[in-house]
PDB file of C-alpha atoms in Angstrom:
ATOM      1  CA  MET A  11       0.000   0.000   0.000  1.00 96.00           C
ATOM      2  CA  LYS A  12       0.997   3.626  -0.495  1.00 97.00           C
ATOM      3  CA  ALA A  13       1.438   6.297   2.155  1.00 97.00           C
ATOM      4  CA  ILE A  14       3.060   9.714   2.540  1.00 97.00           C
ATOM      5  CA  LYS A  15       6.111   9.522   4.812  1.00 97.00           C
ATOM      6  CA  ILE A  16       8.822  11.881   5.965  1.00 96.00           C
ATOM      7  CA  HIS A  17      12.348  10.738   6.850  1.00 97.00           C
ATOM      8  CA  GLU A  18      13.576  14.219   7.730  1.00 97.00           C
ATOM      9  CA  PHE A  19      12.007  17.486   8.811  1.00 97.00           C
ATOM     10  CA  GLY A  20      11.805  20.404   6.423  1.00 96.00           C
ATOM     11  CA  ASP A  21       9.940  21.942   3.503  1.00 97.00           C
ATOM     12  CA  THR A  22       7.326  20.248   1.342  1.00 97.00           C
ATOM     13  CA  GLU A  23       9.900  18.189  -0.595  1.00 96.00           C
ATOM     14  CA  VAL A  24      10.550  15.946   2.441  1.00 97.00           C
ATOM     15  CA  MET A  25       7.127  14.306   1.917  1.00 97.00           C
ATOM     16  CA  LYS A  26       7.484  11.101  -0.117  1.00 97.00           C
ATOM     17  CA  LEU A  27       4.813   8.793  -1.543  1.00 97.00           C
ATOM     18  CA  GLU A  28       6.118   5.341  -0.642  1.00 96.00           C
ATOM     19  CA  GLU A  29       5.202   1.676  -0.565  1.00 96.00           C
ATOM     20  CA  VAL A  30       4.812   0.688   3.082  1.00 95.00           C
ATOM     21  CA  GLU A  31       3.727  -2.345   5.055  1.00 94.00           C
ATOM     22  CA  HIS A  32       0.001  -3.001   5.280  1.00 95.00           C
ATOM     23  CA  PRO A  33      -1.242  -2.330   8.858  1.00 96.00           C
ATOM     24  CA  VAL A  34      -2.806  -5.080  10.957  1.00 96.00           C
ATOM     25  CA  PRO A  35      -5.476  -4.019  13.489  1.00 96.00           C
ATOM     26  CA  GLN A  36      -5.004  -4.837  17.169  1.00 97.00           C
ATOM     27  CA  ALA A  37      -7.889  -6.243  19.237  1.00 98.00           C
ATOM     28  CA  ASP A  38      -9.379  -2.782  19.910  1.00 97.00           C
ATOM     29  CA  GLU A  39      -8.706  -1.363  16.442  1.00 97.00           C
ATOM     30  CA  ILE A  40     -10.406  -1.129  13.075  1.00 98.00           C
ATOM     31  CA  LEU A  41      -8.650  -1.373   9.713  1.00 98.00           C
ATOM     32  CA  ILE A  42      -9.860   1.451   7.488  1.00 98.00           C
ATOM     33  CA  LYS A  43      -9.645   1.675   3.721  1.00 98.00           C
ATOM     34  CA  MET A  44      -9.000   5.407   3.485  1.00 98.00           C
ATOM     35  CA  TYR A  45     -10.692   7.614   0.913  1.00 98.00           C
ATOM     36  CA  ALA A  46      -9.824  11.089   2.153  1.00 98.00           C
ATOM     37  CA  SER A  47      -7.696  12.910   4.704  1.00 98.00           C
ATOM     38  CA  GLY A  48      -8.037  16.432   5.966  1.00 96.00           C
ATOM     39  CA  VAL A  49      -4.982  18.657   5.561  1.00 96.00           C
ATOM     40  CA  ASN A  50      -4.484  20.550   8.827  1.00 92.00           C
ATOM     41  CA  PRO A  51      -2.009  23.187  10.076  1.00 89.00           C
ATOM     42  CA  ALA A  52      -0.607  20.627  12.525  1.00 90.00           C
ATOM     43  CA  ASP A  53       0.478  18.549   9.508  1.00 94.00           C
ATOM     44  CA  TYR A  54       2.952  21.143   8.283  1.00 94.00           C
ATOM     45  CA  VAL A  55       4.014  21.914  11.853  1.00 93.00           C
ATOM     46  CA  VAL A  56       4.932  18.223  12.266  1.00 94.00           C
ATOM     47  CA  ARG A  57       6.593  18.162   8.836  1.00 95.00           C
ATOM     48  CA  GLN A  58       8.763  21.125   9.843  1.00 95.00           C
ATOM     49  CA  GLY A  59       9.855  19.481  13.095  1.00 94.00           C
ATOM     50  CA  GLY A  60       7.062  20.383  15.508  1.00 88.00           C
ATOM     51  CA  ASN A  61       6.485  23.015  18.158  1.00 83.00           C
ATOM     52  CA  GLU A  62       7.374  22.918  21.857  1.00 80.00           C
ATOM     53  CA  ILE A  63       4.445  20.619  22.589  1.00 80.00           C
ATOM     54  CA  LEU A  64       4.968  18.162  19.717  1.00 84.00           C
ATOM     55  CA  LYS A  65       8.760  17.937  19.473  1.00 87.00           C
ATOM     56  CA  PRO A  66       9.252  15.317  22.219  1.00 87.00           C
ATOM     57  CA  PHE A  67       6.861  12.932  20.414  1.00 86.00           C
ATOM     58  CA  LEU A  68       8.253  13.192  16.883  1.00 92.00           C
ATOM     59  CA  LYS A  69      10.337  10.171  15.908  1.00 91.00           C
ATOM     60  CA  LEU A  70      11.346   9.691  12.274  1.00 94.00           C
ATOM     61  CA  PRO A  71      10.216   8.237   9.938  1.00 94.00           C
ATOM     62  CA  LEU A  72       6.718   9.631  10.332  1.00 94.00           C
ATOM     63  CA  GLY A  73       3.385   9.468   8.576  1.00 95.00           C
ATOM     64  CA  LEU A  74       1.322  12.638   8.297  1.00 96.00           C
ATOM     65  CA  GLY A  75      -2.381  13.309   8.656  1.00 96.00           C
ATOM     66  CA  LEU A  76      -4.630  13.923  11.684  1.00 93.00           C
ATOM     67  CA  ASP A  77      -8.044  12.895  10.415  1.00 96.00           C
ATOM     68  CA  GLY A  78      -9.932  11.308   7.592  1.00 97.00           C
ATOM     69  CA  ALA A  79     -12.738   9.113   6.320  1.00 98.00           C
ATOM     70  CA  GLY A  80     -12.987   5.667   4.839  1.00 98.00           C
ATOM     71  CA  GLU A  81     -14.578   2.244   4.929  1.00 98.00           C
ATOM     72  CA  ILE A  82     -14.028  -0.462   7.528  1.00 98.00           C
ATOM     73  CA  GLU A  83     -12.085  -3.335   5.966  1.00 98.00           C
ATOM     74  CA  ALA A  84     -11.561  -5.459   9.094  1.00 98.00           C
ATOM     75  CA  MET A  85     -11.970  -5.277  12.870  1.00 97.00           C
ATOM     76  CA  GLY A  86     -10.092  -6.456  15.946  1.00 97.00           C
ATOM     77  CA  SER A  87     -11.675  -9.109  18.153  1.00 96.00           C
ATOM     78  CA  ASP A  88     -12.752  -6.631  20.866  1.00 97.00           C
ATOM     79  CA  VAL A  89     -14.447  -4.097  18.585  1.00 97.00           C
ATOM     80  CA  LYS A  90     -18.193  -3.654  19.036  1.00 94.00           C
ATOM     81  CA  GLY A  91     -20.732  -1.438  17.287  1.00 93.00           C
ATOM     82  CA  PHE A  92     -19.171  -1.534  13.819  1.00 97.00           C
ATOM     83  CA  LYS A  93     -19.305  -3.922  10.888  1.00 97.00           C
ATOM     84  CA  LYS A  94     -17.235  -4.416   7.755  1.00 97.00           C
ATOM     85  CA  GLY A  95     -18.207  -1.894   5.094  1.00 97.00           C
ATOM     86  CA  ASP A  96     -19.282   0.841   7.519  1.00 98.00           C
ATOM     87  CA  LYS A  97     -18.383   4.327   6.328  1.00 98.00           C
ATOM     88  CA  VAL A  98     -16.542   6.029   9.174  1.00 98.00           C
ATOM     89  CA  TYR A  99     -14.732   9.248   9.982  1.00 98.00           C
ATOM     90  CA  GLY A 100     -12.414  10.160  12.810  1.00 97.00           C
ATOM     91  CA  ILE A 101      -8.869  10.658  13.996  1.00 95.00           C
ATOM     92  CA  PRO A 102      -6.107   8.015  14.048  1.00 91.00           C
ATOM     93  CA  ASN A 103      -3.959   6.908  16.932  1.00 82.00           C
ATOM     94  CA  PHE A 104      -1.644   9.794  17.908  1.00 79.00           C
ATOM     95  CA  LEU A 105       0.616  10.577  14.925  1.00 77.00           C
ATOM     96  CA  GLY A 106      -0.922   7.562  13.169  1.00 76.00           C
ATOM     97  CA  GLY A 107      -0.917   9.245   9.766  1.00 93.00           C
ATOM     98  CA  THR A 108      -4.044   9.386   7.586  1.00 97.00           C
ATOM     99  CA  TYR A 109      -2.180  10.218   4.362  1.00 98.00           C
ATOM    100  CA  ALA A 110      -2.277   6.487   3.607  1.00 98.00           C
ATOM    101  CA  GLU A 111      -4.346   3.938   1.676  1.00 98.00           C
ATOM    102  CA  PHE A 112      -5.065   1.971   4.856  1.00 98.00           C
ATOM    103  CA  ILE A 113      -4.751   2.758   8.556  1.00 97.00           C
ATOM    104  CA  ALA A 114      -5.346   0.796  11.742  1.00 97.00           C
ATOM    105  CA  ALA A 115      -6.802   2.912  14.546  1.00 96.00           C
ATOM    106  CA  LYS A 116      -8.641   2.545  17.828  1.00 96.00           C
ATOM    107  CA  ALA A 117     -12.360   2.059  17.213  1.00 97.00           C
ATOM    108  CA  THR A 118     -13.155   4.622  19.922  1.00 96.00           C
ATOM    109  CA  GLN A 119     -11.586   7.326  17.746  1.00 95.00           C
ATOM    110  CA  PHE A 120     -14.099   6.850  14.900  1.00 97.00           C
ATOM    111  CA  ALA A 121     -17.842   7.137  14.290  1.00 98.00           C
ATOM    112  CA  ILE A 122     -20.261   6.519  11.433  1.00 98.00           C
ATOM    113  CA  MET A 123     -19.853   9.463   9.088  1.00 98.00           C
ATOM    114  CA  PRO A 124     -22.822  11.695   8.155  1.00 98.00           C
ATOM    115  CA  ASN A 125     -24.991  10.009   5.526  1.00 96.00           C
ATOM    116  CA  ASN A 126     -25.404  13.132   3.399  1.00 97.00           C
ATOM    117  CA  VAL A 127     -21.748  13.950   2.641  1.00 97.00           C
ATOM    118  CA  SER A 128     -19.032  12.515   0.404  1.00 98.00           C
ATOM    119  CA  PHE A 129     -15.866  10.842   1.681  1.00 98.00           C
ATOM    120  CA  ASN A 130     -13.920  13.988   0.759  1.00 98.00           C
ATOM    121  CA  GLU A 131     -16.271  16.128   2.830  1.00 98.00           C
ATOM    122  CA  ALA A 132     -16.308  13.668   5.740  1.00 98.00           C
ATOM    123  CA  GLY A 133     -12.517  13.435   5.685  1.00 98.00           C
ATOM    124  CA  SER A 134     -12.254  17.184   6.195  1.00 96.00           C
ATOM    125  CA  ILE A 135     -14.374  17.239   9.333  1.00 97.00           C
ATOM    126  CA  PRO A 136     -13.020  15.412  12.410  1.00 96.00           C
ATOM    127  CA  SER A 137      -9.987  17.307  13.701  1.00 93.00           C
ATOM    128  CA  CYS A 138     -11.348  20.829  13.183  1.00 94.00           C
ATOM    129  CA  ALA A 139     -14.876  19.870  14.207  1.00 96.00           C
ATOM    130  CA  LEU A 140     -13.703  18.295  17.455  1.00 96.00           C
ATOM    131  CA  MET A 141     -11.728  21.428  18.341  1.00 94.00           C
ATOM    132  CA  ALA A 142     -14.691  23.669  17.539  1.00 96.00           C
ATOM    133  CA  TRP A 143     -17.049  21.350  19.463  1.00 96.00           C
ATOM    134  CA  ASN A 144     -14.677  21.314  22.414  1.00 95.00           C
ATOM    135  CA  GLY A 145     -14.472  25.115  22.275  1.00 96.00           C
ATOM    136  CA  MET A 146     -18.236  25.467  22.450  1.00 96.00           C
ATOM    137  CA  ASP A 147     -18.315  23.087  25.425  1.00 94.00           C
ATOM    138  CA  LEU A 148     -15.507  24.802  27.346  1.00 95.00           C
ATOM    139  CA  GLY A 149     -17.049  28.207  26.601  1.00 96.00           C
ATOM    140  CA  LYS A 150     -20.446  26.975  27.849  1.00 96.00           C
ATOM    141  CA  VAL A 151     -22.043  28.492  24.756  1.00 97.00           C
ATOM    142  CA  GLY A 152     -25.819  28.782  24.992  1.00 96.00           C
ATOM    143  CA  ALA A 153     -28.886  30.460  23.563  1.00 97.00           C
ATOM    144  CA  GLY A 154     -28.900  34.249  23.531  1.00 96.00           C
ATOM    145  CA  GLN A 155     -25.205  34.650  24.313  1.00 97.00           C
ATOM    146  CA  ARG A 156     -22.935  36.926  22.296  1.00 97.00           C
ATOM    147  CA  VAL A 157     -20.145  34.717  20.982  1.00 98.00           C
ATOM    148  CA  LEU A 158     -17.065  36.027  19.189  1.00 97.00           C
ATOM    149  CA  ILE A 159     -15.298  33.597  16.830  1.00 97.00           C
ATOM    150  CA  ASN A 160     -11.833  34.872  15.891  1.00 95.00           C
ATOM    151  CA  GLY A 161     -10.560  33.403  12.616  1.00 93.00           C
ATOM    152  CA  ALA A 162     -14.118  32.532  11.606  1.00 93.00           C
ATOM    153  CA  GLY A 163     -13.328  31.763   7.965  1.00 89.00           C
ATOM    154  CA  GLY A 164     -10.901  28.920   8.658  1.00 88.00           C
ATOM    155  CA  GLY A 165     -11.393  25.197   9.097  1.00 89.00           C
ATOM    156  CA  ILE A 166     -12.107  25.403  12.839  1.00 93.00           C
ATOM    157  CA  GLY A 167     -13.718  28.835  12.809  1.00 94.00           C
ATOM    158  CA  ASN A 168     -16.406  28.220  10.193  1.00 94.00           C
ATOM    159  CA  LEU A 169     -17.594  25.135  12.078  1.00 96.00           C
ATOM    160  CA  ALA A 170     -17.546  27.038  15.375  1.00 97.00           C
ATOM    161  CA  VAL A 171     -19.799  29.696  13.817  1.00 97.00           C
ATOM    162  CA  GLN A 172     -22.278  27.003  12.820  1.00 97.00           C
ATOM    163  CA  PHE A 173     -22.110  25.113  16.131  1.00 98.00           C
ATOM    164  CA  ALA A 174     -22.691  28.346  18.067  1.00 98.00           C
ATOM    165  CA  LYS A 175     -25.676  29.219  15.856  1.00 97.00           C
ATOM    166  CA  ALA A 176     -27.083  25.713  16.357  1.00 96.00           C
ATOM    167  CA  LYS A 177     -26.970  26.415  20.109  1.00 96.00           C
ATOM    168  CA  GLY A 178     -28.926  29.633  19.629  1.00 97.00           C
ATOM    169  CA  ALA A 179     -26.090  32.119  20.154  1.00 98.00           C
ATOM    170  CA  TYR A 180     -25.655  35.547  18.559  1.00 98.00           C
ATOM    171  CA  VAL A 181     -22.436  35.041  16.575  1.00 97.00           C
ATOM    172  CA  ILE A 182     -19.833  37.631  15.672  1.00 96.00           C
ATOM    173  CA  GLY A 183     -17.014  36.477  13.406  1.00 95.00           C
ATOM    174  CA  THR A 184     -13.690  38.110  12.616  1.00 93.00           C
ATOM    175  CA  ALA A 185     -12.308  37.521   9.141  1.00 89.00           C
ATOM    176  CA  SER A 186     -10.836  39.215   6.089  1.00 85.00           C
ATOM    177  CA  GLN A 187     -13.333  41.125   3.954  1.00 87.00           C
ATOM    178  CA  ARG A 188     -13.343  38.451   1.242  1.00 86.00           C
ATOM    179  CA  ASN A 189     -14.992  36.067   3.734  1.00 87.00           C
ATOM    180  CA  PHE A 190     -17.791  38.385   4.872  1.00 92.00           C
ATOM    181  CA  GLY A 191     -20.438  37.021   2.503  1.00 92.00           C
ATOM    182  CA  PHE A 192     -19.337  33.444   3.139  1.00 91.00           C
ATOM    183  CA  LEU A 193     -19.739  33.800   6.908  1.00 94.00           C
ATOM    184  CA  LYS A 194     -23.110  35.546   6.587  1.00 95.00           C
ATOM    185  CA  GLN A 195     -24.298  32.549   4.545  1.00 93.00           C
ATOM    186  CA  LEU A 196     -23.173  30.255   7.373  1.00 94.00           C
ATOM    187  CA  GLY A 197     -25.294  32.244   9.827  1.00 94.00           C
ATOM    188  CA  ALA A 198     -22.928  34.809  11.373  1.00 96.00           C
ATOM    189  CA  ASP A 199     -24.927  37.762  12.708  1.00 96.00           C
ATOM    190  CA  GLU A 200     -22.009  40.173  12.413  1.00 94.00           C
ATOM    191  CA  VAL A 201     -18.652  39.966  10.653  1.00 94.00           C
ATOM    192  CA  ILE A 202     -15.758  42.267  11.560  1.00 93.00           C
ATOM    193  CA  ASP A 203     -12.571  42.830   9.574  1.00 89.00           C
ATOM    194  CA  TYR A 204      -9.698  41.889  11.879  1.00 79.00           C
ATOM    195  CA  LYS A 205      -7.560  44.457  10.022  1.00 78.00           C
ATOM    196  CA  ASP A 206      -9.984  47.310  10.763  1.00 78.00           C
ATOM    197  CA  GLU A 207      -8.214  50.100  12.640  1.00 75.00           C
ATOM    198  CA  ASN A 208     -11.341  50.416  14.822  1.00 77.00           C
ATOM    199  CA  PHE A 209     -11.292  46.686  15.668  1.00 83.00           C
ATOM    200  CA  ALA A 210     -11.194  47.252  19.433  1.00 81.00           C
ATOM    201  CA  SER A 211     -14.144  49.665  19.488  1.00 85.00           C
ATOM    202  CA  LEU A 212     -16.308  47.284  17.423  1.00 84.00           C
ATOM    203  CA  LEU A 213     -16.199  44.565  20.100  1.00 89.00           C
ATOM    204  CA  ARG A 214     -18.383  44.854  23.216  1.00 89.00           C
ATOM    205  CA  ASP A 215     -20.457  42.846  25.671  1.00 92.00           C
ATOM    206  CA  ILE A 216     -19.052  39.463  24.629  1.00 96.00           C
ATOM    207  CA  ASP A 217     -20.041  36.390  26.670  1.00 98.00           C
ATOM    208  CA  VAL A 218     -17.630  33.966  25.012  1.00 98.00           C
ATOM    209  CA  VAL A 219     -14.535  34.402  22.848  1.00 97.00           C
ATOM    210  CA  PHE A 220     -13.400  31.396  20.848  1.00 98.00           C
ATOM    211  CA  ASP A 221     -10.014  32.160  19.286  1.00 96.00           C
ATOM    212  CA  ALA A 222      -9.826  29.770  16.342  1.00 94.00           C
ATOM    213  CA  SER A 223      -7.231  31.713  14.353  1.00 90.00           C
ATOM    214  CA  PRO A 224      -4.121  29.839  13.152  1.00 82.00           C
ATOM    215  CA  VAL A 225      -2.129  33.044  13.665  1.00 85.00           C
ATOM    216  CA  PHE A 226      -1.181  34.101  17.207  1.00 89.00           C
ATOM    217  CA  ASN A 227      -1.532  37.807  17.966  1.00 91.00           C
ATOM    218  CA  GLU A 228      -1.118  38.939  21.579  1.00 94.00           C
ATOM    219  CA  ASP A 229      -2.533  42.395  20.867  1.00 92.00           C
ATOM    220  CA  ALA A 230      -5.716  40.877  19.396  1.00 92.00           C
ATOM    221  CA  ARG A 231      -5.945  38.471  22.357  1.00 95.00           C
ATOM    222  CA  ILE A 232      -5.810  41.422  24.783  1.00 95.00           C
ATOM    223  CA  ILE A 233      -8.427  43.394  22.803  1.00 94.00           C
ATOM    224  CA  MET A 234     -10.813  40.413  22.816  1.00 95.00           C
ATOM    225  CA  ALA A 235     -10.284  39.884  26.548  1.00 95.00           C
ATOM    226  CA  VAL A 236     -11.150  43.520  27.232  1.00 95.00           C
ATOM    227  CA  ALA A 237     -14.391  43.083  25.226  1.00 95.00           C
ATOM    228  CA  LEU A 238     -15.618  40.264  27.499  1.00 97.00           C
ATOM    229  CA  LYS A 239     -18.494  40.837  29.912  1.00 96.00           C
ATOM    230  CA  ASP A 240     -18.002  40.236  33.612  1.00 96.00           C
ATOM    231  CA  GLY A 241     -17.812  36.463  34.076  1.00 96.00           C
ATOM    232  CA  GLY A 242     -16.997  35.898  30.393  1.00 97.00           C
ATOM    233  CA  ARG A 243     -15.136  32.919  28.979  1.00 97.00           C
ATOM    234  CA  PHE A 244     -12.144  32.887  26.642  1.00 98.00           C
ATOM    235  CA  VAL A 245     -11.192  29.662  24.844  1.00 97.00           C
ATOM    236  CA  SER A 246      -8.198  29.339  22.522  1.00 96.00           C
ATOM    237  CA  VAL A 247      -6.899  26.706  20.095  1.00 94.00           C
ATOM    238  CA  GLN A 248      -3.384  28.178  20.245  1.00 91.00           C
ATOM    239  CA  LEU A 249      -1.824  25.610  22.576  1.00 86.00           C
ATOM    240  CA  PRO A 250       1.817  26.634  21.979  1.00 84.00           C
ATOM    241  CA  TYR A 251       1.099  30.195  23.179  1.00 89.00           C
ATOM    242  CA  PRO A 252       0.286  30.323  26.939  1.00 93.00           C
ATOM    243  CA  PHE A 253      -1.850  33.136  28.307  1.00 96.00           C
ATOM    244  CA  SER A 254       0.298  36.104  29.379  1.00 96.00           C
ATOM    245  CA  GLU A 255       0.221  37.693  32.823  1.00 96.00           C
ATOM    246  CA  GLU A 256      -1.325  40.853  31.370  1.00 96.00           C
ATOM    247  CA  PHE A 257      -4.083  38.818  29.710  1.00 97.00           C
ATOM    248  CA  LEU A 258      -4.838  36.818  32.873  1.00 97.00           C
ATOM    249  CA  ASN A 259      -4.947  39.998  34.961  1.00 97.00           C
ATOM    250  CA  ILE A 260      -7.610  41.437  32.632  1.00 96.00           C
ATOM    251  CA  LEU A 261      -9.717  38.294  32.991  1.00 96.00           C
ATOM    252  CA  ALA A 262      -9.224  38.207  36.762  1.00 96.00           C
ATOM    253  CA  LYS A 263     -10.696  41.697  37.063  1.00 96.00           C
ATOM    254  CA  LYS A 264     -13.685  40.505  35.043  1.00 95.00           C
ATOM    255  CA  HIS A 265     -14.038  37.276  37.058  1.00 97.00           C
ATOM    256  CA  GLY A 266     -13.546  35.526  33.727  1.00 96.00           C
ATOM    257  CA  GLU A 267     -12.168  32.159  32.664  1.00 95.00           C
ATOM    258  CA  ALA A 268      -9.421  31.357  30.151  1.00 96.00           C
ATOM    259  CA  LYS A 269      -8.991  27.855  28.777  1.00 95.00           C
ATOM    260  CA  MET A 270      -7.092  26.064  26.043  1.00 94.00           C
ATOM    261  CA  ILE A 271      -8.908  23.360  24.102  1.00 91.00           C
ATOM    262  CA  ARG A 272      -8.090  19.798  25.074  1.00 80.00           C
ATOM    263  CA  ARG A 273      -8.289  16.358  23.477  1.00 63.00           C
ATOM    264  CA  GLU A 274      -9.799  14.670  26.540  1.00 65.00           C
ATOM    265  CA  LEU A 275     -13.299  14.227  25.193  1.00 76.00           C
ATOM    266  CA  ASP A 276     -15.340  11.277  23.984  1.00 89.00           C
ATOM    267  CA  VAL A 277     -14.335  11.362  20.326  1.00 93.00           C
ATOM    268  CA  ALA A 278     -16.865   8.833  19.028  1.00 94.00           C
ATOM    269  CA  LEU A 279     -19.775  10.425  20.907  1.00 95.00           C
ATOM    270  CA  SER A 280     -18.791  13.942  19.817  1.00 95.00           C
ATOM    271  CA  LEU A 281     -18.460  12.883  16.165  1.00 97.00           C
ATOM    272  CA  THR A 282     -21.836  11.131  16.359  1.00 97.00           C
ATOM    273  CA  ASP A 283     -23.477  14.316  17.687  1.00 96.00           C
ATOM    274  CA  ILE A 284     -21.746  16.395  15.002  1.00 97.00           C
ATOM    275  CA  ALA A 285     -22.941  13.974  12.309  1.00 98.00           C
ATOM    276  CA  LYS A 286     -26.551  14.479  13.474  1.00 97.00           C
ATOM    277  CA  LEU A 287     -26.249  18.266  13.056  1.00 96.00           C
ATOM    278  CA  ILE A 288     -24.836  17.791   9.551  1.00 97.00           C
ATOM    279  CA  GLU A 289     -27.594  15.350   8.610  1.00 98.00           C
ATOM    280  CA  GLU A 290     -30.218  17.786   9.949  1.00 96.00           C
ATOM    281  CA  GLY A 291     -28.822  20.511   7.678  1.00 95.00           C
ATOM    282  CA  LYS A 292     -27.716  22.692  10.595  1.00 94.00           C
ATOM    283  CA  VAL A 293     -24.023  22.479   9.655  1.00 95.00           C
ATOM    284  CA  SER A 294     -22.495  22.710   6.172  1.00 94.00           C
ATOM    285  CA  ILE A 295     -19.090  21.288   5.279  1.00 95.00           C
ATOM    286  CA  ILE A 296     -16.838  23.675   3.363  1.00 91.00           C
ATOM    287  CA  VAL A 297     -14.080  22.090   1.266  1.00 94.00           C
ATOM    288  CA  SER A 298     -12.044  24.701  -0.587  1.00 91.00           C
ATOM    289  CA  LYS A 299      -9.896  22.338  -2.657  1.00 95.00           C
ATOM    290  CA  VAL A 300      -9.165  18.638  -3.161  1.00 97.00           C
ATOM    291  CA  TYR A 301      -5.670  17.398  -4.046  1.00 98.00           C
ATOM    292  CA  PRO A 302      -4.593  13.877  -5.065  1.00 97.00           C
ATOM    293  CA  MET A 303      -1.904  12.215  -2.929  1.00 96.00           C
ATOM    294  CA  GLU A 304       0.700  12.921  -5.614  1.00 96.00           C
ATOM    295  CA  LYS A 305       0.183  16.663  -5.072  1.00 97.00           C
ATOM    296  CA  VAL A 306       0.485  16.663  -1.285  1.00 97.00           C
ATOM    297  CA  ALA A 307       3.249  19.306  -1.506  1.00 97.00           C
ATOM    298  CA  GLU A 308       0.871  21.709  -3.248  1.00 97.00           C
ATOM    299  CA  SER A 309      -1.768  21.146  -0.563  1.00 97.00           C
ATOM    300  CA  HIS A 310       0.700  22.130   2.165  1.00 97.00           C
ATOM    301  CA  THR A 311       1.924  25.156   0.216  1.00 96.00           C
ATOM    302  CA  GLU A 312      -1.632  26.455  -0.105  1.00 94.00           C
ATOM    303  CA  LEU A 313      -2.480  25.781   3.539  1.00 93.00           C
ATOM    304  CA  GLU A 314       0.632  27.598   4.723  1.00 92.00           C
ATOM    305  CA  THR A 315      -0.698  30.847   3.228  1.00 88.00           C
ATOM    306  CA  LYS A 316      -3.111  30.818   6.230  1.00 80.00           C
ATOM    307  CA  HIS A 317      -5.827  32.243   3.983  1.00 79.00           C
ATOM    308  CA  VAL A 318      -7.775  29.075   3.196  1.00 82.00           C
ATOM    309  CA  ARG A 319     -11.575  29.226   3.425  1.00 82.00           C
ATOM    310  CA  GLY A 320     -12.842  26.025   5.039  1.00 83.00           C
ATOM    311  CA  LYS A 321     -10.705  22.927   4.521  1.00 92.00           C
ATOM    312  CA  ILE A 322      -8.223  21.409   2.082  1.00 95.00           C
ATOM    313  CA  VAL A 323      -8.558  17.666   1.480  1.00 97.00           C
ATOM    314  CA  LEU A 324      -6.122  15.031   0.285  1.00 98.00           C
ATOM    315  CA  GLU A 325      -8.002  12.472  -1.823  1.00 98.00           C
ATOM    316  CA  ILE A 326      -6.521   9.053  -1.112  1.00 98.00           C
ATOM    317  CA  ARG A 327      -8.689   7.195  -3.625  1.00 96.00           C
ATOM    318  CA  LYS A 328     -11.693   8.046  -5.781  1.00 94.00           C
ATOM    319  CA  GLU A 329     -15.153   7.385  -4.378  1.00 90.00           C
ATOM    320  CA  ASN A 330     -17.108   4.771  -6.344  1.00 80.00           C
TER     321      ASN A 330
END
């Protein structure tokens, strides 16, 4: 079988399409015939050698890919609730690599994919959706609240906008002007240009900030903290960038909370709940571009511009 591997860290040319050994599922794993993998910012971070959090775990050679969708080919003896041929989506074992024709992964990391999307669409969902879902949970987002989604046009942000709307929140998104119409179509009540010189004065009375931007900006973080109501919540996806003393002091005066997203959630249950929202038409899946495995370098180059609307997908094989 074929898979994308790296044997050294560096630019896009270190990714090689290779023949590798076919995986064999353990007792608690499923063997998945992969159709599509999401292309996520963490993929190029790993390819480049990782950040302070990831570096200790990166041992070459490595496969890339955090999430994807496919069909169950075989199951370990302890697996319950699935059958051969089920169409599933999810995340692999840590650093398991979904840029591959087959993967073996823990069954608890996958769920039946939404029945109204393609494999390419389903493959784009899990990693970003789980972070957005986790952000809504940590932020205790509810009906009638004013929720600010920073980086609303991206893979995590656009789903967060839709999840917050599904919970009945009033949603304000920050984005570049080219994404204003796109975010309004997804349900955003207001969209603010993050480059606007009056950015700070446009934000007020916010119950929850969810910072989903792939770009860290301490000044923007401070401005959004100041805009929180008393008792407000601030949730960030930017794990490598701890909250500063100045930021925490602002929240302390507001009796607010600041949290980073975490991976300690029931993945299968969360993905099942997300699938229901998609099937009910409450959440749309936005795929900006699909690349074949042979053009994985181009997919990373585009993603690294940090101006992608929705998600980029690596198509592992064509859907029948």
